[in-house]
Tab-separated table of C-alpha atoms and ligand atoms in Angstrom:
chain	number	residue	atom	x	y	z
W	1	UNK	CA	4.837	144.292	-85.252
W	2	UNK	CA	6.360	142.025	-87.631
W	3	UNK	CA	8.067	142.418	-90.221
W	4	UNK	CA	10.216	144.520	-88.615
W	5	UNK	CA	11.872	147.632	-88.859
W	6	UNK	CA	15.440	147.002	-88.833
W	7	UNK	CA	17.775	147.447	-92.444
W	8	UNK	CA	18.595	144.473	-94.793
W	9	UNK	CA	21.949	142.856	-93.134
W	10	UNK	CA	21.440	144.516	-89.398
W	11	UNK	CA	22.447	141.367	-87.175
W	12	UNK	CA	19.397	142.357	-85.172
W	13	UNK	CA	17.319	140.319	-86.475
W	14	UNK	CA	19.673	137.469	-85.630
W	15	UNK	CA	19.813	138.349	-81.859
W	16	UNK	CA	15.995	138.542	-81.745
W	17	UNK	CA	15.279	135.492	-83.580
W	18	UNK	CA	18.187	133.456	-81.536
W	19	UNK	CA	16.660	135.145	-78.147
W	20	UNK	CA	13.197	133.410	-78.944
W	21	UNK	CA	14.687	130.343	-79.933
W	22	UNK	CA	16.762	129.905	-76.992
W	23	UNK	CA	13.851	130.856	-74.566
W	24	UNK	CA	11.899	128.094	-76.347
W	25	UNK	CA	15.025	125.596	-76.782
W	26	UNK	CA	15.014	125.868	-72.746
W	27	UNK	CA	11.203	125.820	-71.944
W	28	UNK	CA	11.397	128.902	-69.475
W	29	UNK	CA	8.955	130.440	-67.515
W	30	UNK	CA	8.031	133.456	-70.251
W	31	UNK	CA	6.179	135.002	-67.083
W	32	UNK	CA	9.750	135.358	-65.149
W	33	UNK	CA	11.912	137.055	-68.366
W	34	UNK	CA	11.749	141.061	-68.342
W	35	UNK	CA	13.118	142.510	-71.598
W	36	UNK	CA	14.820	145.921	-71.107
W	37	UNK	CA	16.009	147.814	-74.038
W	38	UNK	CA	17.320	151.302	-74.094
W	39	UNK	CA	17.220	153.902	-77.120
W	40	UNK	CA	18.673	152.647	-80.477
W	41	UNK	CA	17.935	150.348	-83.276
W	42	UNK	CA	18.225	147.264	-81.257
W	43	UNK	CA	16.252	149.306	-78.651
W	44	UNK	CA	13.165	148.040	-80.106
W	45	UNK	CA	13.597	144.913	-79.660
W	46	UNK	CA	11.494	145.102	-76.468
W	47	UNK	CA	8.811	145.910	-78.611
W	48	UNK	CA	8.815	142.552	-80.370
W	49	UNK	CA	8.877	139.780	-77.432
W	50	UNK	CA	5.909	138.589	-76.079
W	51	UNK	CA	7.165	138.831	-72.215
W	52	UNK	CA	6.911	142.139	-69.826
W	53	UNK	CA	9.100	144.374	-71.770
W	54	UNK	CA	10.023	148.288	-71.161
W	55	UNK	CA	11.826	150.518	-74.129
W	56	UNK	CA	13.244	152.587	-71.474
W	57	UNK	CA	15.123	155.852	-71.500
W	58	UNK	CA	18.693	156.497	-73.155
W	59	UNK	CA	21.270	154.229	-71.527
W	60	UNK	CA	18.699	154.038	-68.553
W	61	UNK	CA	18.233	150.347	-69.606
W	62	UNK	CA	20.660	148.797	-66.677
W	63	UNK	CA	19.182	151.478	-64.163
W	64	UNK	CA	15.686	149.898	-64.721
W	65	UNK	CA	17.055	146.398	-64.946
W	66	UNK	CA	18.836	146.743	-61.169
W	67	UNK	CA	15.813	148.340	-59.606
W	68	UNK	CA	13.355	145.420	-60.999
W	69	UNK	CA	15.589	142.490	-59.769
W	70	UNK	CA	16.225	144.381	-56.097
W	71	UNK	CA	12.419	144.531	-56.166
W	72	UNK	CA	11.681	141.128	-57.427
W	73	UNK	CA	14.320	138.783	-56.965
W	74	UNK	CA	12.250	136.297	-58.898
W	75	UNK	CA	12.192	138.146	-62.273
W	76	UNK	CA	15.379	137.558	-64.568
W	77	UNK	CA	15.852	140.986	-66.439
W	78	UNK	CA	17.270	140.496	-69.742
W	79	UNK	CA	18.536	143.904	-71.051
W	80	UNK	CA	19.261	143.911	-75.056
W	81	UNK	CA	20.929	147.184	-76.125
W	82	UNK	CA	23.663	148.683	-78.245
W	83	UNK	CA	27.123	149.719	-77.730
W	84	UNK	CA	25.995	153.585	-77.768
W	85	UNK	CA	23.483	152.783	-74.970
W	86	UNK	CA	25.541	150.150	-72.502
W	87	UNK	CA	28.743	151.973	-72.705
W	88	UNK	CA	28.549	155.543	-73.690
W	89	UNK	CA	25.697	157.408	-71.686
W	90	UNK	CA	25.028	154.305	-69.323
W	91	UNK	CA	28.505	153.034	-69.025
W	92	UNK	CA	28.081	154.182	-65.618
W	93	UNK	CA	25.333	151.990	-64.772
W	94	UNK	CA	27.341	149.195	-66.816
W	95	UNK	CA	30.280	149.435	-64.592
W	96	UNK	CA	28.088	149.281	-61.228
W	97	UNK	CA	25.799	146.766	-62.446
W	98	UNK	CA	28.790	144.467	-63.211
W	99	UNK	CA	30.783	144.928	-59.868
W	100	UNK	CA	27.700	144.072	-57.727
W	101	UNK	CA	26.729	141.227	-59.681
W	102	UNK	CA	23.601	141.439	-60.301
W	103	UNK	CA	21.029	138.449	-61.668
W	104	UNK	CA	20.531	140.195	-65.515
W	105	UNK	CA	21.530	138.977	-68.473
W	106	UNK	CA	23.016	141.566	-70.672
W	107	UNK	CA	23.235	140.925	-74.960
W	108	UNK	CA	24.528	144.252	-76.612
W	109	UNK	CA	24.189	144.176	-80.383
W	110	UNK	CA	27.790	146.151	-81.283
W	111	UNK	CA	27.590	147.863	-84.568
W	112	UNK	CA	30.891	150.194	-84.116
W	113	UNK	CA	28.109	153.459	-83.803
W	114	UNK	CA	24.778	154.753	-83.346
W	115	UNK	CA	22.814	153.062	-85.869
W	116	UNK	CA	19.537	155.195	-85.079
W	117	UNK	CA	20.786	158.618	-85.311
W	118	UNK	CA	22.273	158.391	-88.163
W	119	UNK	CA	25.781	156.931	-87.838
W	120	UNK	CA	27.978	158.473	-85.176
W	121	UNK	CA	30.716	157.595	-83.787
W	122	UNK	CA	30.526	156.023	-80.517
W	123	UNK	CA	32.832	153.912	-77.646
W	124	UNK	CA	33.373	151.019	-79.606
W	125	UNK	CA	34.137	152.549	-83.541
W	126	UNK	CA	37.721	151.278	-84.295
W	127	UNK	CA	40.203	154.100	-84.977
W	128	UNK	CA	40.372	155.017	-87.824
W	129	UNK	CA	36.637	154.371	-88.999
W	130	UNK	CA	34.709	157.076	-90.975
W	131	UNK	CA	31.124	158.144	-89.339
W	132	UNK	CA	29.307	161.001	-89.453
W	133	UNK	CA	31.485	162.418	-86.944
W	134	UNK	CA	34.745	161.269	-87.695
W	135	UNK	CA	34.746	162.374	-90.991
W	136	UNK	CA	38.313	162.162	-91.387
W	137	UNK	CA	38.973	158.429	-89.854
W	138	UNK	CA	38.042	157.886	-85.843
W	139	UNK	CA	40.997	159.212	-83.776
W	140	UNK	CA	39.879	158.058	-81.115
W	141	UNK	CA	40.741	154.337	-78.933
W	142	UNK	CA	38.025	151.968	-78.515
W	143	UNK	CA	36.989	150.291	-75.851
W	144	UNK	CA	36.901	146.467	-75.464
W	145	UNK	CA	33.650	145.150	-74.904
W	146	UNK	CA	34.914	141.700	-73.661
W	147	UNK	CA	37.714	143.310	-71.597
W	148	UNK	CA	35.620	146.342	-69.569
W	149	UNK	CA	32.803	143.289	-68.659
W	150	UNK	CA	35.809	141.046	-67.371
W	151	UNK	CA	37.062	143.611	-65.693
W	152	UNK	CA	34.145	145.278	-64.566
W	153	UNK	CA	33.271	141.487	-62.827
W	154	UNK	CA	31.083	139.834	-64.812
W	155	UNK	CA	30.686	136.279	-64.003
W	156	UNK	CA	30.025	135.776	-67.626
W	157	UNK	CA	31.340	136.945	-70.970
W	158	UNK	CA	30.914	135.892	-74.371
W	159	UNK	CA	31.414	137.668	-77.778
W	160	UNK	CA	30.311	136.193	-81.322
W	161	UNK	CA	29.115	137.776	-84.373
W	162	UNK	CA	25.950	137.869	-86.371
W	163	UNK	CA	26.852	134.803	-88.351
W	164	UNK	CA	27.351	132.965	-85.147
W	165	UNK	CA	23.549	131.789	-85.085
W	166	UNK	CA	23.968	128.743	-83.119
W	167	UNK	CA	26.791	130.156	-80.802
W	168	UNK	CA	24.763	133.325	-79.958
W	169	UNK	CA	21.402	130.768	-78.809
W	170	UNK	CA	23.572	129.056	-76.817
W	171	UNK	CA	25.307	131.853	-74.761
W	172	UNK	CA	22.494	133.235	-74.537
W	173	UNK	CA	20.659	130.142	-72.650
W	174	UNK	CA	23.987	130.036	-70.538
W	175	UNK	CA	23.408	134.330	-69.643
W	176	UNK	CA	19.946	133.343	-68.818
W	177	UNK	CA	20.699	130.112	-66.447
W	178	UNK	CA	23.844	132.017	-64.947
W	179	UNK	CA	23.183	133.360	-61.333
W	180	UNK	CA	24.480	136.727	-61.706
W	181	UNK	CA	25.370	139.431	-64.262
W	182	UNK	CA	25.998	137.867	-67.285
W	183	UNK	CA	27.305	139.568	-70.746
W	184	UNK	CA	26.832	138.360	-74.563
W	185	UNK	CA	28.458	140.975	-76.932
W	186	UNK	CA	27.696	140.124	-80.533
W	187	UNK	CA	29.065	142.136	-83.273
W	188	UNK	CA	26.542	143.055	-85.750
W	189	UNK	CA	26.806	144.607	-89.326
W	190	UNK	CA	24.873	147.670	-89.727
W	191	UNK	CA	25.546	148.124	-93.998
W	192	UNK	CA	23.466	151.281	-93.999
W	193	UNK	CA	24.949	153.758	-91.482
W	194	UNK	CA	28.594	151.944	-90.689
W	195	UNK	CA	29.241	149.971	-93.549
W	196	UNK	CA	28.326	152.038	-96.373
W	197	UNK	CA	30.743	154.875	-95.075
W	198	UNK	CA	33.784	152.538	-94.620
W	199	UNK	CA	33.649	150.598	-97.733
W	200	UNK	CA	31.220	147.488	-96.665
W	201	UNK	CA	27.853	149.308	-98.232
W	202	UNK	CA	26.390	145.483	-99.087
W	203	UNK	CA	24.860	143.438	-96.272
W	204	UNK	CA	26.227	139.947	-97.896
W	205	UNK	CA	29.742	142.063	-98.081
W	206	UNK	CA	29.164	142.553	-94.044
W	207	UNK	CA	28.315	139.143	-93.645
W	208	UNK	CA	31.515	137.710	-95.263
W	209	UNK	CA	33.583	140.170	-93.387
W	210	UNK	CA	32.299	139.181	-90.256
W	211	UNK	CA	32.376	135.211	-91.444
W	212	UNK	CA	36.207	135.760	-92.492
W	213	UNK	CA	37.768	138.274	-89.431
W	214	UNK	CA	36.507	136.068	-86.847
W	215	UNK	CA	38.534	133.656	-84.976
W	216	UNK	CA	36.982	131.492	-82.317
W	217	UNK	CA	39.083	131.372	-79.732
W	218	UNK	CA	37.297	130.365	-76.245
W	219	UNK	CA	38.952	130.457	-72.467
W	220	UNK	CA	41.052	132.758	-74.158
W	221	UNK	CA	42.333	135.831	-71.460
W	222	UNK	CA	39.953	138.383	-71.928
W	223	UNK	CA	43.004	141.382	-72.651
W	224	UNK	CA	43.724	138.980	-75.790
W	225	UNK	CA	39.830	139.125	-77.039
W	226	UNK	CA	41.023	141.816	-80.108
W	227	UNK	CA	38.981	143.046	-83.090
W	228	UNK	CA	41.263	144.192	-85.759
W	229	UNK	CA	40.027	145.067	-89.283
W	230	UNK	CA	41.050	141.688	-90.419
W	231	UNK	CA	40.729	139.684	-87.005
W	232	UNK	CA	37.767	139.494	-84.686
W	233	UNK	CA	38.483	137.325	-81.556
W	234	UNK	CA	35.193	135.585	-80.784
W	235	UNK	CA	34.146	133.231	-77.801
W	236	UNK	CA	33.646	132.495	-74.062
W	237	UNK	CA	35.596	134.323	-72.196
W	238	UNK	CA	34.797	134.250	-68.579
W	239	UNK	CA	32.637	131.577	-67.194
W	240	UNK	CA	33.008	131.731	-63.134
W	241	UNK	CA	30.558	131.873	-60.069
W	242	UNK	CA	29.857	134.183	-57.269
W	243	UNK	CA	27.480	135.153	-54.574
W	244	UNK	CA	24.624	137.611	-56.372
W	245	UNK	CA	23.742	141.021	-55.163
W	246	UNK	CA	19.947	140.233	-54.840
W	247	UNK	CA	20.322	137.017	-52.677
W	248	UNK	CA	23.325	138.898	-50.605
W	249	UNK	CA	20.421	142.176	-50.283
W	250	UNK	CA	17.543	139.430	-49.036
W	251	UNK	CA	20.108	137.531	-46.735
W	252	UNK	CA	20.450	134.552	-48.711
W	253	UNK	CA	23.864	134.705	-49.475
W	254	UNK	CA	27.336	134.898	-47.730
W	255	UNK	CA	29.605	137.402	-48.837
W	256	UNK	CA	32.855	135.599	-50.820
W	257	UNK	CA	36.131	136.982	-51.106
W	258	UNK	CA	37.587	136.019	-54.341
W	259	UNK	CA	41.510	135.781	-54.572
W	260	UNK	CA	44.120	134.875	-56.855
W	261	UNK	CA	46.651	132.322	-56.152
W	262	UNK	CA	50.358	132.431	-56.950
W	263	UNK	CA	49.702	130.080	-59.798
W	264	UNK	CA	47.021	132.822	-61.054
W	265	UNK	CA	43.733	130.664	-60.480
W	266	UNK	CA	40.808	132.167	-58.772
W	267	UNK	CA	39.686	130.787	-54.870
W	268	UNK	CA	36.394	131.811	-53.402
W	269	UNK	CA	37.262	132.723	-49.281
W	270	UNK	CA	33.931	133.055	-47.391
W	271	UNK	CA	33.716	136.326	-45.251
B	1	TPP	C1	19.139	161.524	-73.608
B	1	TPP	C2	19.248	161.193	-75.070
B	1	TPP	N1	20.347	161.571	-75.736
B	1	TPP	C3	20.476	161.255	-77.041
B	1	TPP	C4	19.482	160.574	-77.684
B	1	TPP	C5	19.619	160.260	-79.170
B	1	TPP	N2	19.911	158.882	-79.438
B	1	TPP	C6	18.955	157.996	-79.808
B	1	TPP	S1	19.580	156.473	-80.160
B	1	TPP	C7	21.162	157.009	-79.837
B	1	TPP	C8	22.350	156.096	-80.004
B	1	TPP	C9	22.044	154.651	-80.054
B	1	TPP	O1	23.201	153.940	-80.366
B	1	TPP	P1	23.333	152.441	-79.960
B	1	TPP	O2	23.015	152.249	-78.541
B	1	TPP	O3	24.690	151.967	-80.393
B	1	TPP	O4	22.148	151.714	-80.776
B	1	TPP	P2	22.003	151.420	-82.344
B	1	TPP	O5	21.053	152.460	-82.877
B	1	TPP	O6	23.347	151.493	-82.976
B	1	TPP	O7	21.407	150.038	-82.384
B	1	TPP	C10	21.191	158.345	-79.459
B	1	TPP	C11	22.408	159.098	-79.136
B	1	TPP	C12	18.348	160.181	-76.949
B	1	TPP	N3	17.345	159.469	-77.510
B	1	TPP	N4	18.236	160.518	-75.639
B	2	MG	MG1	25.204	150.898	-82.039
């Protein structure tokens, strides 16, 4: 399968190659990992790892990732998929996923629009971008990856870009060792179909865009976590614990109440 089939200067790469280095860095069980992709550029990723992998329907990615780990609480789903797939036609599943706290590890390559199809516009394309369908500058508000998974529950979220080689390998060893659902966003240049229409055609271009815009800023609240044209907020942004949906389904958890104190910080009350 290799070399693959993604564009000179698609981050893609990056996640892939950081994903096998960080399931090597950590010795795990291959046999346990499930790699779920949906439809997309990145979705073929699944088609590259040497674990169980499915290349699953559009935005269906989460759906199939739930349903494994209720079945087999022993299997750690990893779903890799792009901001068109997570959060436009399965931002449903995203939301649901998140709130019960499921054991998966989610990494969505973010490329401001749908790479595959031939550049649309999507949830996460800034205003103001030019696609294929904003051909007069996206009016529209995007959504904030790092916010919606805070908000949404997750017990861990993360953002860094393609450049961030080291940074992505390690969050993603944290997603994997994390009991619950766990989110890695990492922004990724996609020259051909993004770039090229809003003035970064050149993948080194991308690379130094994304090198100089982003700021690392970690523990940072997660309503802070901006991307700007010039500034791109990156690090760990939530990093907490909770009981998991699978081990509360098979009894082997107590249900937790979690509450904020007057000073703001988060206490676990057992039900
Ligand atoms: C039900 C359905 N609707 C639409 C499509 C067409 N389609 C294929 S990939 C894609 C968008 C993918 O965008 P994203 O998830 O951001 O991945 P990228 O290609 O940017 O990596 C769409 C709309 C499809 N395959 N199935
Ligand atoms: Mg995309």
């Amino acid at each position: 399968m290799v070399p693959h089939i993604w564009c000179n200067g698609c981050g893609n790469g990056v996640i892939l190659g950081e994903f096998l280095r960080a399931l090597d860095e950590m010795s795990y069980d291959v046999n346990k990992i499930v790699v779920v992709s949906g439809i997309g550029c990145i979705g073929r990723i699944s088609g590259y790892t040497n674990t169980d992998s499915f290349h699953t329907t559009h935005g269906r990615a989460l759906a199939l990732a739930v349903g494994l780990k209720a079945a087999n609480p022993n299997l750690k789903p990893v779903v890799m998929s792009g901001d068109g797939d997570l959060f436009a036609i399965g931002g449903n599943h995203f939301i649901h996923a998140a709130r019960r706290n499921v054991d998966i590890a989610v990494i969505c390559s973010n490329n401001f629009n749908y790479g595959m199809t031939g550049g649309q516009s999507g949830p996460t394309t800034p205003s103001g971008a030019y696609t294929t369908t904003t051909l007069y500058g996206n009016i529209e508000h995007p959504l904030n990856l790092v916010q919606f998974a805070a908000a949404c529950g997750a017990i861990y979220v993360a953002r860094w870009t393609a450049i961030h080689v080291r940074r992505i390998r390690e969050s993603i060893k944290k997603a994997i060792n994390k009991k619950g659902f766990s989110f890695v966003e990492i922004i990724t240049a996609c020259p051909e179909e993004y770039g090229r229409r809003n003035k970064i055609p050149d993948p080194i271009q991308n690379m130094k865009w994304l090198r100089d815009a982003s700021i690392v800023e970690s523990s940072m609240d997660p309503k802070d976590a901006v991307i700007e044209p010039d500034k791109i907020v990156v690090g760990e942004f939530v990093d907490v614990e909770k009981p998991e949906y699978t081990d509360l389904l098979w009894g082997k958890a107590q249900s937790i109440q979690v509450r904020l104190d007057k000073e703001g910080k988060l206490s676990n009350v057992t039900l």
